[in-house]
PDB file of C-alpha atoms in Angstrom:
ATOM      1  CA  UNK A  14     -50.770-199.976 118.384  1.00  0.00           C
ATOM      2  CA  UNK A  15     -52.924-203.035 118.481  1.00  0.00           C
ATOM      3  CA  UNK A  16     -54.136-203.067 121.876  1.00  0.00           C
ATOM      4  CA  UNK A  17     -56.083-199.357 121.609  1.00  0.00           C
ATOM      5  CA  UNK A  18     -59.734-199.702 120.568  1.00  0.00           C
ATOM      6  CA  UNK A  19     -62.835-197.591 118.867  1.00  0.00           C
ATOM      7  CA  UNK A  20     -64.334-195.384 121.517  1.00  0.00           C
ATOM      8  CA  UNK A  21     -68.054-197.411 122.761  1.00  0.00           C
ATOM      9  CA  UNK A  22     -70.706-195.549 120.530  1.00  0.00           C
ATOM     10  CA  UNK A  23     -73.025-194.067 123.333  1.00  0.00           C
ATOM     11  CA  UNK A  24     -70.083-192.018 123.993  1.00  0.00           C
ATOM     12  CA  UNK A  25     -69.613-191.200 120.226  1.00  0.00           C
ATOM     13  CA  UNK A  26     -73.378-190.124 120.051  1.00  0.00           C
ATOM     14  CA  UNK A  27     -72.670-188.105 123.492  1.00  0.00           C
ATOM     15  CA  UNK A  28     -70.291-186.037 122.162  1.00  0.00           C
ATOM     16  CA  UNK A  29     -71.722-185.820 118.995  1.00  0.00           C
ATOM     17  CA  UNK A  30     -74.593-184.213 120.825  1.00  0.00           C
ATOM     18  CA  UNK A  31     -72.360-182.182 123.090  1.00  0.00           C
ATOM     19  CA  UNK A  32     -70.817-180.618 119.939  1.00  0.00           C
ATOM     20  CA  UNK A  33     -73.650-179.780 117.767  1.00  0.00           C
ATOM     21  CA  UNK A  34     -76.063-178.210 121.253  1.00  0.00           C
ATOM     22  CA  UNK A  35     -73.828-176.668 124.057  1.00  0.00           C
ATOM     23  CA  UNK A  36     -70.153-176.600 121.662  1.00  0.00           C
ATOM     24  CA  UNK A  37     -72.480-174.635 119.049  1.00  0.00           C
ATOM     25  CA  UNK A  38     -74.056-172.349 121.361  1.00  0.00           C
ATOM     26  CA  UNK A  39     -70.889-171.500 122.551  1.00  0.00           C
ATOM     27  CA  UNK A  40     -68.588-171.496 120.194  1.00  0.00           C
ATOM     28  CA  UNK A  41     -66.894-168.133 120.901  1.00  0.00           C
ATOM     29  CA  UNK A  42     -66.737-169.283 124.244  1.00  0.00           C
ATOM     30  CA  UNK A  43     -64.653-172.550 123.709  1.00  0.00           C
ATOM     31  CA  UNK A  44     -62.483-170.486 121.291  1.00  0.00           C
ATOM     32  CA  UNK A  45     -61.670-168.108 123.878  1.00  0.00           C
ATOM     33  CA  UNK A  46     -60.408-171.276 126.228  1.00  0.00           C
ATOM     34  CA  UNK A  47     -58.592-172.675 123.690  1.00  0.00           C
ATOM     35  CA  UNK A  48     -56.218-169.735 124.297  1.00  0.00           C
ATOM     36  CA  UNK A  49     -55.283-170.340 127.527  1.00  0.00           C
ATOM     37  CA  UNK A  50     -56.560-171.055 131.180  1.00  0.00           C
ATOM     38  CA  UNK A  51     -57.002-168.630 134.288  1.00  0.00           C
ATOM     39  CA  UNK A  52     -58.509-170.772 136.895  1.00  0.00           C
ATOM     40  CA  UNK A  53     -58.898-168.739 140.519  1.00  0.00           C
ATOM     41  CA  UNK A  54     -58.848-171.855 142.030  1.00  0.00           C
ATOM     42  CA  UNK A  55     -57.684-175.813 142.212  1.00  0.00           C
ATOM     43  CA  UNK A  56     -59.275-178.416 143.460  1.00  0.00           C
ATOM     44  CA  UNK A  57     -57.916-182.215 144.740  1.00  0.00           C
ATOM     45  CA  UNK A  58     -60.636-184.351 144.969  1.00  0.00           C
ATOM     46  CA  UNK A  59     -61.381-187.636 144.602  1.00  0.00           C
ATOM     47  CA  UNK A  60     -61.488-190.353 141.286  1.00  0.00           C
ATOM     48  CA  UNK A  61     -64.459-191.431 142.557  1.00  0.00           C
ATOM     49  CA  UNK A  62     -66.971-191.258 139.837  1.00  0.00           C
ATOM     50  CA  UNK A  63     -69.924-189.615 142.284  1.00  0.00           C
ATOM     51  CA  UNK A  64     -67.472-186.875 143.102  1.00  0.00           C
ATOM     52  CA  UNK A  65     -67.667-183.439 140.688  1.00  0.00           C
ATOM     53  CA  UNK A  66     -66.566-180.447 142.241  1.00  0.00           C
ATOM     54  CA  UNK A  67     -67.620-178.698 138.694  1.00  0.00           C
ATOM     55  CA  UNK A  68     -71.228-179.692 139.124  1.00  0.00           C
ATOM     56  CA  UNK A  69     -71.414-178.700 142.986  1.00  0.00           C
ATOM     57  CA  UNK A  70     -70.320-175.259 143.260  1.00  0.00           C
ATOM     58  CA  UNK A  71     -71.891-174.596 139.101  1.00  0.00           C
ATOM     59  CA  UNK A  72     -68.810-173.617 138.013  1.00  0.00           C
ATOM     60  CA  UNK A  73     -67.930-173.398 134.045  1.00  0.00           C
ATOM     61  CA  UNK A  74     -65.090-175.110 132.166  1.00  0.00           C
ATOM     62  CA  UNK A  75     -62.112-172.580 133.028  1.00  0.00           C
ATOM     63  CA  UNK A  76     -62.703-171.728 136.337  1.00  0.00           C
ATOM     64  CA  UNK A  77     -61.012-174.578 138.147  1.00  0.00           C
ATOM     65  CA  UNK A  78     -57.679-176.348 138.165  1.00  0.00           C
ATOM     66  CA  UNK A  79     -58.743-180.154 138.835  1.00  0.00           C
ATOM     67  CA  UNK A  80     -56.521-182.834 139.937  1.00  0.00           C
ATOM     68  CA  UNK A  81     -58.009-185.483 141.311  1.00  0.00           C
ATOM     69  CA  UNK A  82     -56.366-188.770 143.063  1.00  0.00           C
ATOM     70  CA  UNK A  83     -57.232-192.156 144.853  1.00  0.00           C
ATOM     71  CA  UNK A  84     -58.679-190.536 148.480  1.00  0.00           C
ATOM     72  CA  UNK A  85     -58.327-187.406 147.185  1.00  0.00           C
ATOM     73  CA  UNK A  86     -54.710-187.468 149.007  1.00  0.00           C
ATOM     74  CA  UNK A  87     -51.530-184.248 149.047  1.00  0.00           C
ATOM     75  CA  UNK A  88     -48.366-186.542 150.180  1.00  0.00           C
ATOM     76  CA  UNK A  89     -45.585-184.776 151.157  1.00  0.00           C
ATOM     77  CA  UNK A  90     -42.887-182.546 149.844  1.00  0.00           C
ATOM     78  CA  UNK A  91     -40.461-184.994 148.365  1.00  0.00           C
ATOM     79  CA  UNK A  92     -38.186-183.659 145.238  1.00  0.00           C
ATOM     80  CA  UNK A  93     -36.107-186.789 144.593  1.00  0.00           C
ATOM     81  CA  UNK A  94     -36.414-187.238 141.142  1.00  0.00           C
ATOM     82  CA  UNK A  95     -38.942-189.690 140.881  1.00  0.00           C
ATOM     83  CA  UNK A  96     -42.619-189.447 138.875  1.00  0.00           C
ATOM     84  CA  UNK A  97     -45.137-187.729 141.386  1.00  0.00           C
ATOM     85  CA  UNK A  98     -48.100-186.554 139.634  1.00  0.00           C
ATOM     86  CA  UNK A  99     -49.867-184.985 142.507  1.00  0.00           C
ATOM     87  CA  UNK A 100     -47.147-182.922 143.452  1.00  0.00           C
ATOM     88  CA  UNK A 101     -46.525-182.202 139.242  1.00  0.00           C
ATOM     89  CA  UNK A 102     -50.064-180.706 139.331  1.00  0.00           C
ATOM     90  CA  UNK A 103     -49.987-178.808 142.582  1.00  0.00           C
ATOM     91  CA  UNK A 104     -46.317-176.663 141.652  1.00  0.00           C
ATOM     92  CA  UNK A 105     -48.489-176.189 138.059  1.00  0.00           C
ATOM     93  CA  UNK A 106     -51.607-174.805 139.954  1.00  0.00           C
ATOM     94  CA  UNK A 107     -49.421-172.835 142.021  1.00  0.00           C
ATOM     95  CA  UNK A 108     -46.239-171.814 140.500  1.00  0.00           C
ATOM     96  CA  UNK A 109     -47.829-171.183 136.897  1.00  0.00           C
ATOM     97  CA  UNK A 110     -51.296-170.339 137.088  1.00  0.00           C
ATOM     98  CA  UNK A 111     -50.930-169.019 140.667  1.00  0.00           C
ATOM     99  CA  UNK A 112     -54.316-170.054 141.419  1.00  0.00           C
ATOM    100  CA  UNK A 113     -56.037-167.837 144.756  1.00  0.00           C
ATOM    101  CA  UNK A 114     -56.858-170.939 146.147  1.00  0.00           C
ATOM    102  CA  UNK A 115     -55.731-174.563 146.966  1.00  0.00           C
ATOM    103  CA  UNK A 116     -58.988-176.954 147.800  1.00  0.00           C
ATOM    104  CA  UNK A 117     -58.848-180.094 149.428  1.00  0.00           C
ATOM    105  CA  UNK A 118     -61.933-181.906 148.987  1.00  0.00           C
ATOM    106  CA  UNK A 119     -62.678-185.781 150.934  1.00  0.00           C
ATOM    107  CA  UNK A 120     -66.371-187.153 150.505  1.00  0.00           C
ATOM    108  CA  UNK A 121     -68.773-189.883 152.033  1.00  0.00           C
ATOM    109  CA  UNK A 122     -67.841-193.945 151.286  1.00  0.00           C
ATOM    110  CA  UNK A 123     -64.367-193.045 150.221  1.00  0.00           C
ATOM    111  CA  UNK A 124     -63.012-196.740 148.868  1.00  0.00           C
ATOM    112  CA  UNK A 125     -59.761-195.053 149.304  1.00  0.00           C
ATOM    113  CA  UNK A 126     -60.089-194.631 152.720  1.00  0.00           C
ATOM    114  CA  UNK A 127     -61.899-197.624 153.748  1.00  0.00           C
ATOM    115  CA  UNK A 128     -59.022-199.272 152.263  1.00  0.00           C
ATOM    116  CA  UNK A 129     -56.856-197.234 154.186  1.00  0.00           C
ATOM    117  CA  UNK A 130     -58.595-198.724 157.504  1.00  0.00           C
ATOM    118  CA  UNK A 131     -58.551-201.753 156.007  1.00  0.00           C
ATOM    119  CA  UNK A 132     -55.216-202.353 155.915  1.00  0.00           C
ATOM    120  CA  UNK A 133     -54.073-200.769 158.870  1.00  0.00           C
ATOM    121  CA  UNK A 134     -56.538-203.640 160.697  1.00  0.00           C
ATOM    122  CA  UNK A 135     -54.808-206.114 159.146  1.00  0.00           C
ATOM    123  CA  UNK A 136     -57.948-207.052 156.896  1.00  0.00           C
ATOM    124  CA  UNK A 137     -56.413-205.883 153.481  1.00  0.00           C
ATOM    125  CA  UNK A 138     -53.301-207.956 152.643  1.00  0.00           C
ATOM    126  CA  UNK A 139     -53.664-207.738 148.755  1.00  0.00           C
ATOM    127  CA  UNK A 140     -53.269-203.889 149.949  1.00  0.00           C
ATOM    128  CA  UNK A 141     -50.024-204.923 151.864  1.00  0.00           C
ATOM    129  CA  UNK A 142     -48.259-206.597 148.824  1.00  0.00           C
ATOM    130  CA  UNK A 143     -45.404-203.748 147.499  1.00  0.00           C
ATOM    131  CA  UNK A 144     -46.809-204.216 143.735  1.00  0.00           C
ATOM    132  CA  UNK A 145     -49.955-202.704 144.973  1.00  0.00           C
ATOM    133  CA  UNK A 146     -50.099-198.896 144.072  1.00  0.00           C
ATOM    134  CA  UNK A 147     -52.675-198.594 146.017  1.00  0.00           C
ATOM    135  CA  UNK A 148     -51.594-199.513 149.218  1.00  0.00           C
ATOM    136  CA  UNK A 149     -48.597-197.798 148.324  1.00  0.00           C
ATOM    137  CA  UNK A 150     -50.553-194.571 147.969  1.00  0.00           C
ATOM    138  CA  UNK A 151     -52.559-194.864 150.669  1.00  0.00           C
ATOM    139  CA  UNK A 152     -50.047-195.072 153.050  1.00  0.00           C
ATOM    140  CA  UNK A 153     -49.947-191.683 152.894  1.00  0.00           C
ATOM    141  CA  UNK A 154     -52.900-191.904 155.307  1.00  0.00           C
ATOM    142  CA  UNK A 155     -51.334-194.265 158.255  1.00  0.00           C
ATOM    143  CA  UNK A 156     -50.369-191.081 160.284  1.00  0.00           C
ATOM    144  CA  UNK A 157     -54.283-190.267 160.041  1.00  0.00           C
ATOM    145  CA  UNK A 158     -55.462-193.533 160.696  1.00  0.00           C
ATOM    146  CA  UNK A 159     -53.654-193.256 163.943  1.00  0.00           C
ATOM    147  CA  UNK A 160     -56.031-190.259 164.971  1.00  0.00           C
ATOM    148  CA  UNK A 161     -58.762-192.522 164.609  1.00  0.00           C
ATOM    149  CA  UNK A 162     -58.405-196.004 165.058  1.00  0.00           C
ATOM    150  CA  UNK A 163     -59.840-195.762 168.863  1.00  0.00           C
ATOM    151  CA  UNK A 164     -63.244-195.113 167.403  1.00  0.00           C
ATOM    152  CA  UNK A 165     -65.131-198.550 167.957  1.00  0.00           C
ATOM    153  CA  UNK A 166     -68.136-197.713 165.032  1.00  0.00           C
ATOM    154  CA  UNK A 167     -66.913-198.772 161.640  1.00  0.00           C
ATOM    155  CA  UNK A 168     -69.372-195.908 159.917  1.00  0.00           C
ATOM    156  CA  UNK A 169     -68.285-193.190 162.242  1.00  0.00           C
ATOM    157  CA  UNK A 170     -64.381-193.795 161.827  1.00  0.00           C
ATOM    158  CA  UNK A 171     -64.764-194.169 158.106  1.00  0.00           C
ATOM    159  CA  UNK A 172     -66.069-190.989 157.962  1.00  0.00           C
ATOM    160  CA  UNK A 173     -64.144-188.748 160.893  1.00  0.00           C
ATOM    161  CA  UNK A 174     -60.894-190.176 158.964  1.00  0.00           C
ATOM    162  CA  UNK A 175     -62.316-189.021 155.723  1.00  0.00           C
ATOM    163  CA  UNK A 176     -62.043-185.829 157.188  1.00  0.00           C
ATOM    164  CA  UNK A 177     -58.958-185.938 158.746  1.00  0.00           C
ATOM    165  CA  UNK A 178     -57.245-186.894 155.291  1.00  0.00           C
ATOM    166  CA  UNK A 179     -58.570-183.619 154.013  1.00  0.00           C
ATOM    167  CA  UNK A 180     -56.503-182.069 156.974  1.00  0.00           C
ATOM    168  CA  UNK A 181     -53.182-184.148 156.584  1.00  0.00           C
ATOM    169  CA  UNK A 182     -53.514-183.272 153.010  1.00  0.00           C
ATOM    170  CA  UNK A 183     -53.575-179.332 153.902  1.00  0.00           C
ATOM    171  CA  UNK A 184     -50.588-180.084 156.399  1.00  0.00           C
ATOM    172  CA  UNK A 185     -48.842-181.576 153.947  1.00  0.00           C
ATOM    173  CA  UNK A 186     -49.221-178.700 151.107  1.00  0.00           C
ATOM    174  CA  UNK A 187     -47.698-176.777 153.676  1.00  0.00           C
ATOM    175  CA  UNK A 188     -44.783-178.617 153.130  1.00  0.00           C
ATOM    176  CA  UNK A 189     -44.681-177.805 149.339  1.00  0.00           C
ATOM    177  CA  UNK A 190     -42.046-174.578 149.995  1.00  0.00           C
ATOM    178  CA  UNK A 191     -43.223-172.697 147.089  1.00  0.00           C
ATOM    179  CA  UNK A 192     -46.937-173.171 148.879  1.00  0.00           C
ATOM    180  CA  UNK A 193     -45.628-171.883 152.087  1.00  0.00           C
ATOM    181  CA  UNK A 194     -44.382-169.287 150.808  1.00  0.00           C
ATOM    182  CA  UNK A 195     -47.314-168.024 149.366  1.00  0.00           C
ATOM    183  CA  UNK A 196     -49.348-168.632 151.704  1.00  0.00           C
ATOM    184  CA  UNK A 197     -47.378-166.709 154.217  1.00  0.00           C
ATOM    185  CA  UNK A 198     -47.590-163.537 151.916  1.00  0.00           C
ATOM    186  CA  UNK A 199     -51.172-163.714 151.464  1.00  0.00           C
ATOM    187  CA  UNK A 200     -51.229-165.123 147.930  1.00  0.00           C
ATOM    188  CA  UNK A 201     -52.876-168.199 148.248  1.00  0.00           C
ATOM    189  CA  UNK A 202     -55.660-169.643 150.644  1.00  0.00           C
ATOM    190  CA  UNK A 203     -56.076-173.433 151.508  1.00  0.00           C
ATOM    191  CA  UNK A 204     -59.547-175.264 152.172  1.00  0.00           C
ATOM    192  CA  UNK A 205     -60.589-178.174 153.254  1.00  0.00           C
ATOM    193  CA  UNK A 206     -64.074-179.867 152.087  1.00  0.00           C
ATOM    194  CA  UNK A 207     -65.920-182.822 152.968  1.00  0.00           C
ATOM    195  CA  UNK A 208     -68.675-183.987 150.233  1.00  0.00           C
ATOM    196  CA  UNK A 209     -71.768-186.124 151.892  1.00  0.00           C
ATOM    197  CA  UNK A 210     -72.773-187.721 148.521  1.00  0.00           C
ATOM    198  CA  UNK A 211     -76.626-189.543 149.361  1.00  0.00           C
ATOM    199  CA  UNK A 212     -77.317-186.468 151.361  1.00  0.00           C
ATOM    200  CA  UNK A 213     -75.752-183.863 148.868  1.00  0.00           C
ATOM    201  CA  UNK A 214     -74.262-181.928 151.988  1.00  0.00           C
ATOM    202  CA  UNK A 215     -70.936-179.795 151.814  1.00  0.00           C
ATOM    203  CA  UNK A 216     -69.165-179.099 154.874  1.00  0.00           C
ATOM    204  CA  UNK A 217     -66.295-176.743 155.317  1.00  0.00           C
ATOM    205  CA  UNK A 218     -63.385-176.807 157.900  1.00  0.00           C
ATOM    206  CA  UNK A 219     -63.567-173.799 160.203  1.00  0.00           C
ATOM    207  CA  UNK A 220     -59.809-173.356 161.995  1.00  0.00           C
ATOM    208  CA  UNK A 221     -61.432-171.021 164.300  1.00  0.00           C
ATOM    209  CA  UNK A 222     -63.384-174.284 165.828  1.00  0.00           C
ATOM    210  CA  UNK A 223     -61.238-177.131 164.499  1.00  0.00           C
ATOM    211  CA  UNK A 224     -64.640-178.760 163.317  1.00  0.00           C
ATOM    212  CA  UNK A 225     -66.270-179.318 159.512  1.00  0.00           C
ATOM    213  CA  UNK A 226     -69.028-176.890 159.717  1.00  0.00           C
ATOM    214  CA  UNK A 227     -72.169-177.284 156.969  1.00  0.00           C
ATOM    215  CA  UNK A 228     -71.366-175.033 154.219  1.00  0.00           C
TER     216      UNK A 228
END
């Protein structure tokens, strides 16, 4: 393998500080991990390197099931023999560690989604081309783009379809049979979060209104 190369050396000296503080403090800790995991909960969020579900909610390593995708984005039930990581992570979180619950979390500026609007305006077309993954993936979203796409203010329908994602992404878990299921006997809760990153705000969708509500 010619192509791999030395890890940069601020983050050698990182985790070479990582492991002889916090590793060190809590080294019966770690060990105890390194057994196995019991998360209570899973969480799809976003790549986006602003986005940490870990950090907002203070959580400690164990304690959530992460999977995180372009737009933070649950496609639908499709068992056809092809490579879907999303779906791979979601029957894990469910079926094996039978996590309590399923959280779906969108945030603010989402390039994902933007690119999303993008392309279903007709301003994207490197988006459009089949070798993109990216448009690929984010098709996923035209059905929610169609919610929005009467909303005149660029701002406002970024963000209104960053939160409907979140809830085509919980309609599509439902999907998942294995989710239903569970859900239908109690087992398993879904959630839907939307992240305002420059404001640090956290709302949560309330079915009883149909709204995000400020957490």
């Amino acid at each position: 393998m010619t192509h791999a190369k030395a890890l940069p050396s601020y983050l050698v000296k990182r985790y070479q500080g990582w492991k002889a503080n916090t590793y060190e403090a809590n080294a019966s800790w770690y060990r105890k991990l390194g057994e196995g995991q019991h998360p209570r909960a899973m969480v799809i969020s976003c790549c986006d390197s602003r986005v940490h579900a870990t950090e907002l909610f203070g959580v400690d390593q164990g304690e959530f099931f992460m999977h995180r995708n372009i737009a933070n984005i649950v496609p639908p039930y499709q068992p056809d023999g092809g490579q879907h990581g999303t779906s791979a992570a979601i029957e894990y979180g469910v079926t094996a560690l039978k996590v309590a619950h399923l959280i779906v979390m969108g945030h603010s500026a989402c390039g994902g989604v933007q690119g999303c609007i993008d392309m279903c305006e007709g301003n994207a077309p490197s988006l459009e081309e089949k070798e993109s993954f990216v448009g690929r993936w984010v098709d996923v979203l035209r059905p929610a783009y169609a919610k929005v796409a009467e909303i005149s203010d660029p701002a406002e329908k970024a963000r209104e379809l960053e939160k409907v994602a979140v809830l085509e992404s919980i309609a599509n878990l439902m999907t998942f049979p294995f989710i239903k299921e569970r859900v239908e006997q109690g087992d398993l809760s879904l959630h839907g979060l939307w992240h305002n990153i420059a404001e640090g705000g956290l709302e949560a969708y309330d079915p009883a209104t149909g709204d995000f509500k400020q957490v």
